[in-house]
Amino acid sequence: MPRRVDHDQRRHEITDAVCRITVKGGLTAATFREVAAEAGVSVRLVQYYFGSKDQLLLVTLQHVAERATARLHRRLGAAGPTPRERLRAVLTSFIPDDDESREHTLMLVALHTARLVDPTLARKETDAVPRALQNTVAKLLREARLRPGVEPKREAALLVAALPSLAQTVLDGMQTVSQATAVVDYALDRALR
Amino acid sequence: MPRRVDHDQRRHEITDAVCRITVKGGLTAATFREVAAEAGVSVRLVQYYFGSKDQLLLVTLQHVAERATARLHRRLGAAGPTPRERLRAVLTSFIPDDDESREHTLMLVALHTARLVDPTLARKETDAVPRALQNTVAKLLREARLRPGVEPKREAALLVAALPSLAQTVLDGMQTVSQATAVVDYALDRALR
């Protein structure tokens, strides 16, 4: 049988290594050398696949965003059928309550921070997840019975704006999962009949 | 006249250098060597004042938090007397609309991200500003005429949670100052009579 390298799997193994290193020491620690060692491949292979650190981080962001989106869809699939249950599933899916979601949150925070000074990361594609999330929340709000004064688009902007901070304060221990979830429930009580 | 070094001023000059470097290249770029060069002092002096990079970042966070708080108080001082005007002044003071506030926002985002993997920064003191802000907003809400269902403490938690993301999306160009301000105004319309 001919040897067949699954390039896509290799890329995922390498971006997974970026995540494991970042969780321990931040993005600074994720040098090509460290990433190659963690992934068990050569530095040349990392360079071959990604070319630059910026490109490596951009693909890592895409892989993490795919996994966070898959988690959201699993949560939605397990939620009840009412708009309120579906909204709650979407909004709470970003509050980290297991190792997987803690890693997603930390990576998304780290990469969106790196965006602020890194032109490669500050690209349209990297806005895709927050924009899609805001549209999903606005759509679910339109299907719900809203209290007077609630505008779906603006309400979605407010709710989605609160999520990164709720996720981050759980991650850094400023509040618990149930405190952050209580803020989401309060916001839904205020918006829905 | 004897030579007198104003230690506090020196420390501020050095943390200002950290800010200027971070705005261009992120916290990673703020090595002792770069910070010393930017501040026009020796690496030994930076080490003498701060000992470690973590300590340097902790004091930088404190200095930035002091300046962001001073800006908030200037905004409050210039605001009208009603609870709504005062709430609006507090909440919009974190939306970056000039070079000074863009620097504050970027530094606060970068340092709160570094907190997630850096035990020196993950200390009680570094929560002081968000906690004080939440108490101030809750207090102003208690002085206002609220719509039915608004609980000052939970509403403050929701509003304050939305601020970092509103500030960051303005900084990275995802939305404009007026779009972020419109989200604050919408939230106030929903909470206050």
mmCIF file of C-alpha atoms in Angstrom:
data_model
loop_
_atom_site.group_PDB
_atom_site.id
_atom_site.type_symbol
_atom_site.label_atom_id
_atom_site.label_comp_id
_atom_site.label_asym_id
_atom_site.label_seq_id
_atom_site.Cartn_x
_atom_site.Cartn_y
_atom_site.Cartn_z
ATOM 1 C CA MET A 1 0.000 0.000 0.000
ATOM 2 C CA PRO A 2 1.366 3.447 -0.865
ATOM 3 C CA ARG A 3 2.014 5.771 2.028
ATOM 4 C CA ARG A 4 -0.669 8.398 2.153
ATOM 5 C CA VAL A 5 -0.342 11.463 4.334
ATOM 6 C CA ASP A 6 -3.647 12.964 5.345
ATOM 7 C CA HIS A 7 -2.707 16.615 5.120
ATOM 8 C CA ASP A 8 -5.846 17.846 6.782
ATOM 9 C CA GLN A 9 -5.337 15.545 9.772
ATOM 10 C CA ARG A 10 -1.699 16.677 10.054
ATOM 11 C CA ARG A 11 -2.794 20.303 10.079
ATOM 12 C CA HIS A 12 -5.287 19.551 12.843
ATOM 13 C CA GLU A 13 -2.625 17.715 14.885
ATOM 14 C CA ILE A 14 -0.402 20.769 14.611
ATOM 15 C CA THR A 15 -3.107 23.301 15.560
ATOM 16 C CA ASP A 16 -4.121 20.998 18.449
ATOM 17 C CA ALA A 17 -0.518 21.284 19.633
ATOM 18 C CA VAL A 18 -0.812 25.107 19.441
ATOM 19 C CA CYS A 19 -3.881 24.867 21.717
ATOM 20 C CA ARG A 20 -2.219 22.609 24.309
ATOM 21 C CA ILE A 21 0.812 24.920 24.519
ATOM 22 C CA THR A 22 -1.286 28.119 24.634
ATOM 23 C CA VAL A 23 -3.439 26.815 27.489
ATOM 24 C CA LYS A 24 -0.282 26.445 29.591
ATOM 25 C CA GLY A 25 1.791 29.468 28.568
ATOM 26 C CA GLY A 26 -0.187 31.763 26.256
ATOM 27 C CA LEU A 27 0.307 32.298 22.522
ATOM 28 C CA THR A 28 3.830 33.594 23.188
ATOM 29 C CA ALA A 29 4.878 30.064 24.128
ATOM 30 C CA ALA A 30 3.613 28.657 20.813
ATOM 31 C CA THR A 31 6.810 29.036 18.797
ATOM 32 C CA PHE A 32 7.366 26.855 15.707
ATOM 33 C CA ARG A 33 9.957 24.892 17.682
ATOM 34 C CA GLU A 34 7.632 24.206 20.631
ATOM 35 C CA VAL A 35 4.650 23.442 18.412
ATOM 36 C CA ALA A 36 6.691 20.981 16.317
ATOM 37 C CA ALA A 37 7.982 19.232 19.477
ATOM 38 C CA GLU A 38 4.486 19.032 20.992
ATOM 39 C CA ALA A 39 2.985 17.674 17.750
ATOM 40 C CA GLY A 40 5.881 15.220 17.302
ATOM 41 C CA VAL A 41 6.814 16.545 13.864
ATOM 42 C CA SER A 42 9.746 18.508 12.446
ATOM 43 C CA VAL A 43 9.942 22.296 12.439
ATOM 44 C CA ARG A 44 10.254 22.066 8.634
ATOM 45 C CA LEU A 45 6.894 20.310 8.388
ATOM 46 C CA VAL A 46 5.200 23.059 10.440
ATOM 47 C CA GLN A 47 6.829 25.622 8.144
ATOM 48 C CA TYR A 48 5.765 23.635 5.070
ATOM 49 C CA TYR A 49 2.126 23.582 6.155
ATOM 50 C CA PHE A 50 1.801 27.079 7.600
ATOM 51 C CA GLY A 51 4.685 29.237 6.343
ATOM 52 C CA SER A 52 4.434 31.839 9.107
ATOM 53 C CA LYS A 53 3.355 32.057 12.730
ATOM 54 C CA ASP A 54 0.507 34.383 11.688
ATOM 55 C CA GLN A 55 -0.782 31.801 9.220
ATOM 56 C CA LEU A 56 -0.498 29.076 11.880
ATOM 57 C CA LEU A 57 -2.583 31.189 14.276
ATOM 58 C CA LEU A 58 -5.162 31.993 11.588
ATOM 59 C CA VAL A 59 -5.719 28.284 10.836
ATOM 60 C CA THR A 60 -5.752 27.501 14.578
ATOM 61 C CA LEU A 61 -8.502 30.107 15.007
ATOM 62 C CA GLN A 62 -10.486 28.480 12.167
ATOM 63 C CA HIS A 63 -10.118 25.006 13.725
ATOM 64 C CA VAL A 64 -11.137 26.233 17.202
ATOM 65 C CA ALA A 65 -14.096 28.130 15.712
ATOM 66 C CA GLU A 66 -15.215 24.931 13.919
ATOM 67 C CA ARG A 67 -15.102 22.985 17.198
ATOM 68 C CA ALA A 68 -16.918 25.729 19.155
ATOM 69 C CA THR A 69 -19.597 25.822 16.440
ATOM 70 C CA ALA A 70 -19.946 22.009 16.552
ATOM 71 C CA ARG A 71 -20.416 22.239 20.347
ATOM 72 C CA LEU A 72 -23.102 24.887 19.837
ATOM 73 C CA HIS A 73 -24.922 22.638 17.358
ATOM 74 C CA ARG A 74 -24.755 19.673 19.775
ATOM 75 C CA ARG A 75 -26.240 21.903 22.495
ATOM 76 C CA LEU A 76 -28.963 23.097 20.131
ATOM 77 C CA GLY A 77 -29.707 19.509 19.112
ATOM 78 C CA ALA A 78 -30.173 18.523 22.763
ATOM 79 C CA ALA A 79 -32.308 21.577 23.644
ATOM 80 C CA GLY A 80 -36.092 21.689 23.846
ATOM 81 C CA PRO A 81 -38.118 23.099 20.943
ATOM 82 C CA THR A 82 -39.183 26.507 22.320
ATOM 83 C CA PRO A 83 -37.343 29.674 21.211
ATOM 84 C CA ARG A 84 -36.421 30.291 24.853
ATOM 85 C CA GLU A 85 -34.855 26.841 25.274
ATOM 86 C CA ARG A 86 -33.010 27.244 21.990
ATOM 87 C CA LEU A 87 -31.773 30.749 22.867
ATOM 88 C CA ARG A 88 -30.597 29.504 26.256
ATOM 89 C CA ALA A 89 -28.735 26.603 24.600
ATOM 90 C CA VAL A 90 -26.956 28.967 22.197
ATOM 91 C CA LEU A 91 -26.039 31.596 24.786
ATOM 92 C CA THR A 92 -24.855 29.174 27.498
ATOM 93 C CA SER A 93 -22.817 27.083 25.063
ATOM 94 C CA PHE A 94 -20.032 29.681 25.367
ATOM 95 C CA ILE A 95 -19.809 29.488 29.158
ATOM 96 C CA PRO A 96 -16.949 27.056 29.764
ATOM 97 C CA ASP A 97 -18.000 24.089 31.915
ATOM 98 C CA ASP A 98 -15.594 21.341 30.831
ATOM 99 C CA ASP A 99 -11.982 20.990 29.640
ATOM 100 C CA GLU A 100 -12.977 21.209 25.971
ATOM 101 C CA SER A 101 -14.924 24.448 26.339
ATOM 102 C CA ARG A 102 -12.286 25.956 28.654
ATOM 103 C CA GLU A 103 -9.730 25.340 25.892
ATOM 104 C CA HIS A 104 -12.036 26.863 23.226
ATOM 105 C CA THR A 105 -12.668 29.942 25.349
ATOM 106 C CA LEU A 106 -9.026 30.498 26.175
ATOM 107 C CA MET A 107 -8.008 30.076 22.523
ATOM 108 C CA LEU A 108 -10.733 32.403 21.230
ATOM 109 C CA VAL A 109 -9.812 35.053 23.829
ATOM 110 C CA ALA A 110 -6.087 34.724 23.072
ATOM 111 C CA LEU A 111 -6.551 34.821 19.301
ATOM 112 C CA HIS A 112 -9.013 37.720 19.324
ATOM 113 C CA THR A 113 -6.544 39.625 21.500
ATOM 114 C CA ALA A 114 -3.713 38.836 19.073
ATOM 115 C CA ARG A 115 -5.968 40.185 16.268
ATOM 116 C CA LEU A 116 -5.671 43.661 17.764
ATOM 117 C CA VAL A 117 -2.002 43.957 16.835
ATOM 118 C CA ASP A 118 -1.666 41.324 14.103
ATOM 119 C CA PRO A 119 -2.847 42.291 10.593
ATOM 120 C CA THR A 120 -2.939 38.634 9.433
ATOM 121 C CA LEU A 121 -5.502 37.751 12.097
ATOM 122 C CA ALA A 122 -7.479 40.994 11.660
ATOM 123 C CA ARG A 123 -9.288 39.691 8.601
ATOM 124 C CA LYS A 124 -12.912 39.362 7.620
ATOM 125 C CA GLU A 125 -12.870 35.537 8.059
ATOM 126 C CA THR A 126 -12.038 35.843 11.744
ATOM 127 C CA ASP A 127 -15.259 37.817 12.334
ATOM 128 C CA ALA A 128 -17.369 35.028 10.849
ATOM 129 C CA VAL A 129 -18.247 33.271 14.129
ATOM 130 C CA PRO A 130 -19.347 36.345 16.107
ATOM 131 C CA ARG A 131 -21.378 37.606 13.119
ATOM 132 C CA ALA A 132 -23.082 34.221 12.564
ATOM 133 C CA LEU A 133 -23.823 34.004 16.291
ATOM 134 C CA GLN A 134 -25.459 37.433 16.328
ATOM 135 C CA ASN A 135 -27.637 36.503 13.324
ATOM 136 C CA THR A 136 -28.680 33.207 14.958
ATOM 137 C CA VAL A 137 -29.645 34.961 18.208
ATOM 138 C CA ALA A 138 -31.584 37.672 16.329
ATOM 139 C CA LYS A 139 -33.435 34.983 14.340
ATOM 140 C CA LEU A 140 -34.382 33.042 17.490
ATOM 141 C CA LEU A 141 -35.556 36.282 19.128
ATOM 142 C CA ARG A 142 -37.816 36.980 16.133
ATOM 143 C CA GLU A 143 -39.437 33.553 16.676
ATOM 144 C CA ALA A 144 -40.064 34.250 20.369
ATOM 145 C CA ARG A 145 -42.772 36.255 22.115
ATOM 146 C CA LEU A 146 -40.881 39.408 23.065
ATOM 147 C CA ARG A 147 -41.548 41.945 25.764
ATOM 148 C CA PRO A 148 -42.451 45.483 24.609
ATOM 149 C CA GLY A 149 -39.430 47.497 23.513
ATOM 150 C CA VAL A 150 -37.257 44.499 22.590
ATOM 151 C CA GLU A 151 -35.745 44.893 19.111
ATOM 152 C CA PRO A 152 -34.332 41.526 17.971
ATOM 153 C CA LYS A 153 -31.269 42.934 16.212
ATOM 154 C CA ARG A 154 -30.197 45.281 19.014
ATOM 155 C CA GLU A 155 -31.070 42.754 21.717
ATOM 156 C CA ALA A 156 -28.911 40.166 19.893
ATOM 157 C CA ALA A 157 -26.043 42.677 19.763
ATOM 158 C CA LEU A 158 -26.325 43.238 23.531
ATOM 159 C CA LEU A 159 -26.570 39.530 24.413
ATOM 160 C CA VAL A 160 -23.739 38.467 22.113
ATOM 161 C CA ALA A 161 -21.564 41.324 23.422
ATOM 162 C CA ALA A 162 -21.953 39.977 26.963
ATOM 163 C CA LEU A 163 -20.857 36.416 26.093
ATOM 164 C CA PRO A 164 -17.061 36.766 25.758
ATOM 165 C CA SER A 165 -16.811 38.508 29.121
ATOM 166 C CA LEU A 166 -19.133 35.997 30.846
ATOM 167 C CA ALA A 167 -17.003 33.174 29.410
ATOM 168 C CA GLN A 168 -13.723 34.848 30.364
ATOM 169 C CA THR A 169 -14.732 35.666 33.947
ATOM 170 C CA VAL A 170 -15.666 32.003 34.476
ATOM 171 C CA LEU A 171 -12.310 30.966 33.029
ATOM 172 C CA ASP A 172 -10.333 33.294 35.295
ATOM 173 C CA GLY A 173 -12.394 32.446 38.383
ATOM 174 C CA MET A 174 -14.064 35.846 38.835
ATOM 175 C CA GLN A 175 -17.441 34.106 38.719
ATOM 176 C CA THR A 176 -18.807 30.563 38.659
ATOM 177 C CA VAL A 177 -20.599 28.786 35.804
ATOM 178 C CA SER A 178 -23.893 29.173 37.664
ATOM 179 C CA GLN A 179 -23.361 32.910 38.262
ATOM 180 C CA ALA A 180 -22.661 33.458 34.548
ATOM 181 C CA THR A 181 -25.651 31.269 33.614
ATOM 182 C CA ALA A 182 -27.845 33.319 35.970
ATOM 183 C CA VAL A 183 -26.926 36.468 34.000
ATOM 184 C CA VAL A 184 -28.050 34.744 30.770
ATOM 185 C CA ASP A 185 -31.325 33.614 32.408
ATOM 186 C CA TYR A 186 -31.941 37.122 33.748
ATOM 187 C CA ALA A 187 -31.352 38.588 30.262
ATOM 188 C CA LEU A 188 -33.800 36.077 28.728
ATOM 189 C CA ASP A 189 -36.409 36.848 31.437
ATOM 190 C CA ARG A 190 -36.084 40.521 30.551
ATOM 191 C CA ALA A 191 -36.417 39.968 26.811
ATOM 192 C CA LEU A 192 -39.041 37.194 26.539
ATOM 193 C CA ARG A 193 -42.593 36.940 27.807
ATOM 194 C CA MET B 1 21.050 70.616 45.167
ATOM 195 C CA PRO B 2 21.124 66.851 45.735
ATOM 196 C CA ARG B 3 20.010 64.690 42.885
ATOM 197 C CA ARG B 4 16.590 63.273 43.601
ATOM 198 C CA VAL B 5 15.101 60.482 41.537
ATOM 199 C CA ASP B 6 11.331 60.441 41.585
ATOM 200 C CA HIS B 7 10.829 56.691 41.737
ATOM 201 C CA ASP B 8 7.125 56.849 41.076
ATOM 202 C CA GLN B 9 7.628 58.957 37.946
ATOM 203 C CA ARG B 10 10.319 56.543 36.727
ATOM 204 C CA ARG B 11 7.973 53.605 37.210
ATOM 205 C CA HIS B 12 5.282 55.405 35.208
ATOM 206 C CA GLU B 13 7.759 56.197 32.408
ATOM 207 C CA ILE B 14 8.622 52.508 32.220
ATOM 208 C CA THR B 15 5.015 51.256 32.212
ATOM 209 C CA ASP B 16 4.188 53.926 29.584
ATOM 210 C CA ALA B 17 6.933 52.361 27.469
ATOM 211 C CA VAL B 18 5.274 48.941 27.955
ATOM 212 C CA CYS B 19 2.029 50.442 26.618
ATOM 213 C CA ARG B 20 3.623 52.046 23.545
ATOM 214 C CA ILE B 21 5.360 48.776 22.630
ATOM 215 C CA THR B 22 2.254 46.630 23.277
ATOM 216 C CA VAL B 23 0.053 48.822 21.067
ATOM 217 C CA LYS B 24 2.395 48.084 18.158
ATOM 218 C CA GLY B 25 3.334 44.437 18.726
ATOM 219 C CA GLY B 26 1.385 42.945 21.619
ATOM 220 C CA LEU B 27 2.654 42.052 25.095
ATOM 221 C CA THR B 28 5.075 39.546 23.558
ATOM 222 C CA ALA B 29 7.090 42.453 22.164
ATOM 223 C CA ALA B 30 7.431 44.068 25.612
ATOM 224 C CA THR B 31 10.680 42.376 26.668
ATOM 225 C CA PHE B 32 12.862 44.016 29.365
ATOM 226 C CA ARG B 33 15.347 44.965 26.648
ATOM 227 C CA GLU B 34 12.723 46.627 24.410
ATOM 228 C CA VAL B 35 11.007 48.341 27.328
ATOM 229 C CA ALA B 36 14.319 49.721 28.627
ATOM 230 C CA ALA B 37 15.249 51.019 25.158
ATOM 231 C CA GLU B 38 11.813 52.611 24.663
ATOM 232 C CA ALA B 39 11.925 54.248 28.117
ATOM 233 C CA GLY B 40 15.529 55.399 27.591
ATOM 234 C CA VAL B 41 16.813 53.628 30.716
ATOM 235 C CA SER B 42 19.058 50.633 31.366
ATOM 236 C CA VAL B 43 17.772 47.054 31.525
ATOM 237 C CA ARG B 44 19.207 46.932 35.087
ATOM 238 C CA LEU B 45 16.978 49.826 36.145
ATOM 239 C CA VAL B 46 13.872 48.061 34.800
ATOM 240 C CA GLN B 47 14.963 44.928 36.704
ATOM 241 C CA TYR B 48 15.653 46.997 39.831
ATOM 242 C CA TYR B 49 12.154 48.500 39.793
ATOM 243 C CA PHE B 50 10.134 45.472 38.708
ATOM 244 C CA GLY B 51 12.201 42.308 39.222
ATOM 245 C CA SER B 52 10.232 40.152 36.780
ATOM 246 C CA LYS B 53 8.179 40.563 33.617
ATOM 247 C CA ASP B 54 5.072 39.443 35.543
ATOM 248 C CA GLN B 55 5.610 42.173 38.125
ATOM 249 C CA LEU B 56 6.152 44.737 35.351
ATOM 250 C CA LEU B 57 2.846 43.709 33.749
ATOM 251 C CA LEU B 58 1.022 43.795 37.100
ATOM 252 C CA VAL B 59 2.146 47.389 37.764
ATOM 253 C CA THR B 60 1.370 48.333 34.133
ATOM 254 C CA LEU B 61 -2.173 46.995 34.640
ATOM 255 C CA GLN B 62 -2.508 49.088 37.815
ATOM 256 C CA HIS B 63 -1.288 52.244 36.036
ATOM 257 C CA VAL B 64 -3.635 51.706 33.062
ATOM 258 C CA ALA B 65 -6.549 50.990 35.424
ATOM 259 C CA GLU B 66 -5.810 54.273 37.267
ATOM 260 C CA ARG B 67 -5.883 56.209 33.997
ATOM 261 C CA ALA B 68 -9.076 54.480 32.774
ATOM 262 C CA THR B 69 -10.709 55.265 36.124
ATOM 263 C CA ALA B 70 -9.597 58.918 35.900
ATOM 264 C CA ARG B 71 -11.172 59.105 32.418
ATOM 265 C CA LEU B 72 -14.402 57.649 33.797
ATOM 266 C CA HIS B 73 -14.458 60.286 36.558
ATOM 267 C CA ARG B 74 -13.850 63.093 34.035
ATOM 268 C CA ARG B 75 -16.767 61.767 31.961
ATOM 269 C CA LEU B 76 -18.966 61.565 35.066
ATOM 270 C CA GLY B 77 -17.968 65.108 36.043
ATOM 271 C CA ALA B 78 -19.035 66.397 32.623
ATOM 272 C CA ALA B 79 -22.325 64.447 32.552
ATOM 273 C CA GLY B 80 -25.758 65.785 33.416
ATOM 274 C CA PRO B 81 -27.258 65.087 36.853
ATOM 275 C CA THR B 82 -29.885 62.423 36.019
ATOM 276 C CA PRO B 83 -29.154 58.735 36.730
ATOM 277 C CA ARG B 84 -29.590 58.017 33.026
ATOM 278 C CA GLU B 85 -27.023 60.630 31.988
ATOM 279 C CA ARG B 86 -24.631 59.382 34.646
ATOM 280 C CA LEU B 87 -25.118 55.725 33.646
ATOM 281 C CA ARG B 88 -24.546 56.604 30.011
ATOM 282 C CA ALA B 89 -21.352 58.487 30.901
ATOM 283 C CA VAL B 90 -20.010 55.487 32.844
ATOM 284 C CA LEU B 91 -20.918 52.863 30.247
ATOM 285 C CA THR B 92 -19.715 54.798 27.188
ATOM 286 C CA SER B 93 -16.444 55.832 28.840
ATOM 287 C CA PHE B 94 -15.055 52.375 27.915
ATOM 288 C CA ILE B 95 -15.854 52.684 24.211
ATOM 289 C CA PRO B 96 -12.581 53.872 22.685
ATOM 290 C CA ASP B 97 -12.977 57.138 20.751
ATOM 291 C CA ASP B 98 -9.509 58.700 20.960
ATOM 292 C CA ASP B 99 -5.866 57.571 21.073
ATOM 293 C CA GLU B 100 -5.794 57.546 24.866
ATOM 294 C CA SER B 101 -8.846 55.305 25.242
ATOM 295 C CA ARG B 102 -7.741 53.042 22.381
ATOM 296 C CA GLU B 103 -4.488 52.488 24.281
ATOM 297 C CA HIS B 104 -6.359 51.817 27.559
ATOM 298 C CA THR B 105 -8.674 49.324 25.869
ATOM 299 C CA LEU B 106 -5.908 47.481 24.100
ATOM 300 C CA MET B 107 -3.838 47.270 27.295
ATOM 301 C CA LEU B 108 -6.760 46.082 29.420
ATOM 302 C CA VAL B 109 -7.681 43.429 26.831
ATOM 303 C CA ALA B 110 -4.058 42.274 26.496
ATOM 304 C CA LEU B 111 -3.454 42.148 30.260
ATOM 305 C CA HIS B 112 -6.732 40.407 31.075
ATOM 306 C CA THR B 113 -5.884 37.825 28.410
ATOM 307 C CA ALA B 114 -2.404 37.349 29.897
ATOM 308 C CA ARG B 115 -4.117 36.818 33.292
ATOM 309 C CA LEU B 116 -5.594 33.561 31.974
ATOM 310 C CA VAL B 117 -2.206 31.855 31.854
ATOM 311 C CA ASP B 118 -0.139 34.001 34.219
ATOM 312 C CA PRO B 119 -0.594 33.368 37.969
ATOM 313 C CA THR B 120 1.046 36.706 38.910
ATOM 314 C CA LEU B 121 -1.611 38.652 37.025
ATOM 315 C CA ALA B 122 -4.466 36.387 38.177
ATOM 316 C CA ARG B 123 -4.703 38.102 41.550
ATOM 317 C CA LYS B 124 -7.486 39.716 43.492
ATOM 318 C CA GLU B 125 -6.146 43.255 42.836
ATOM 319 C CA THR B 126 -6.552 42.876 39.088
ATOM 320 C CA ASP B 127 -10.304 42.316 39.538
ATOM 321 C CA ALA B 128 -10.682 45.615 41.399
ATOM 322 C CA VAL B 129 -11.712 47.751 38.400
ATOM 323 C CA PRO B 130 -14.414 45.442 36.977
ATOM 324 C CA ARG B 131 -15.833 44.887 40.479
ATOM 325 C CA ALA B 132 -15.899 48.623 41.291
ATOM 326 C CA LEU B 133 -17.513 49.319 37.921
ATOM 327 C CA GLN B 134 -20.260 46.781 38.527
ATOM 328 C CA ASN B 135 -20.991 48.288 41.967
ATOM 329 C CA THR B 136 -21.119 51.824 40.513
ATOM 330 C CA VAL B 137 -23.549 50.767 37.766
ATOM 331 C CA ALA B 138 -25.769 48.893 40.258
ATOM 332 C CA LYS B 139 -25.808 51.964 42.542
ATOM 333 C CA LEU B 140 -26.788 54.300 39.667
ATOM 334 C CA LEU B 141 -29.521 51.848 38.609
ATOM 335 C CA ARG B 142 -30.930 51.888 42.150
ATOM 336 C CA GLU B 143 -31.199 55.708 41.899
ATOM 337 C CA ALA B 144 -33.063 55.516 38.573
ATOM 338 C CA ARG B 145 -36.705 54.790 37.760
ATOM 339 C CA LEU B 146 -36.502 51.219 36.496
ATOM 340 C CA ARG B 147 -38.828 49.283 34.231
ATOM 341 C CA PRO B 148 -40.647 46.297 35.781
ATOM 342 C CA GLY B 149 -38.429 43.226 36.095
ATOM 343 C CA VAL B 150 -35.120 45.117 36.223
ATOM 344 C CA GLU B 151 -32.973 43.968 39.164
ATOM 345 C CA PRO B 152 -30.113 46.461 39.662
ATOM 346 C CA LYS B 153 -27.467 43.897 40.577
ATOM 347 C CA ARG B 154 -28.184 41.479 37.719
ATOM 348 C CA GLU B 155 -28.742 44.303 35.226
ATOM 349 C CA ALA B 156 -25.347 45.763 36.232
ATOM 350 C CA ALA B 157 -23.745 42.351 35.695
ATOM 351 C CA LEU B 158 -25.251 42.154 32.192
ATOM 352 C CA LEU B 159 -24.318 45.722 31.211
ATOM 353 C CA VAL B 160 -20.765 45.486 32.562
ATOM 354 C CA ALA B 161 -20.301 42.088 30.859
ATOM 355 C CA ALA B 162 -21.127 43.692 27.497
ATOM 356 C CA LEU B 163 -18.570 46.519 27.829
ATOM 357 C CA PRO B 164 -15.261 44.724 27.100
ATOM 358 C CA SER B 165 -16.640 43.213 23.906
ATOM 359 C CA LEU B 166 -18.213 46.514 22.765
ATOM 360 C CA ALA B 167 -14.861 48.221 23.385
ATOM 361 C CA GLN B 168 -12.874 45.489 21.646
ATOM 362 C CA THR B 169 -15.079 45.313 18.537
ATOM 363 C CA VAL B 170 -14.654 49.086 18.090
ATOM 364 C CA LEU B 171 -10.900 48.675 18.479
ATOM 365 C CA ASP B 172 -10.667 45.920 15.874
ATOM 366 C CA GLY B 173 -13.019 47.656 13.440
ATOM 367 C CA MET B 174 -15.925 45.185 13.675
ATOM 368 C CA GLN B 175 -18.209 48.063 14.648
ATOM 369 C CA THR B 176 -18.051 51.858 14.873
ATOM 370 C CA VAL B 177 -18.153 54.025 18.018
ATOM 371 C CA SER B 178 -21.713 55.035 17.170
ATOM 372 C CA GLN B 179 -22.844 51.410 16.659
ATOM 373 C CA ALA B 180 -21.402 50.419 20.056
ATOM 374 C CA THR B 181 -22.934 53.527 21.674
ATOM 375 C CA ALA B 182 -26.305 52.602 20.133
ATOM 376 C CA VAL B 183 -26.142 49.228 21.941
ATOM 377 C CA VAL B 184 -25.572 51.076 25.256
ATOM 378 C CA ASP B 185 -28.482 53.455 24.538
ATOM 379 C CA TYR B 186 -30.736 50.539 23.632
ATOM 380 C CA ALA B 187 -29.809 48.758 26.886
ATOM 381 C CA LEU B 188 -30.580 51.916 28.892
ATOM 382 C CA ASP B 189 -33.935 52.365 27.078
ATOM 383 C CA ARG B 190 -34.794 48.785 28.023
ATOM 384 C CA ALA B 191 -33.834 49.226 31.695
ATOM 385 C CA LEU B 192 -34.995 52.754 32.535
ATOM 386 C CA ARG B 193 -38.380 54.420 32.311
#
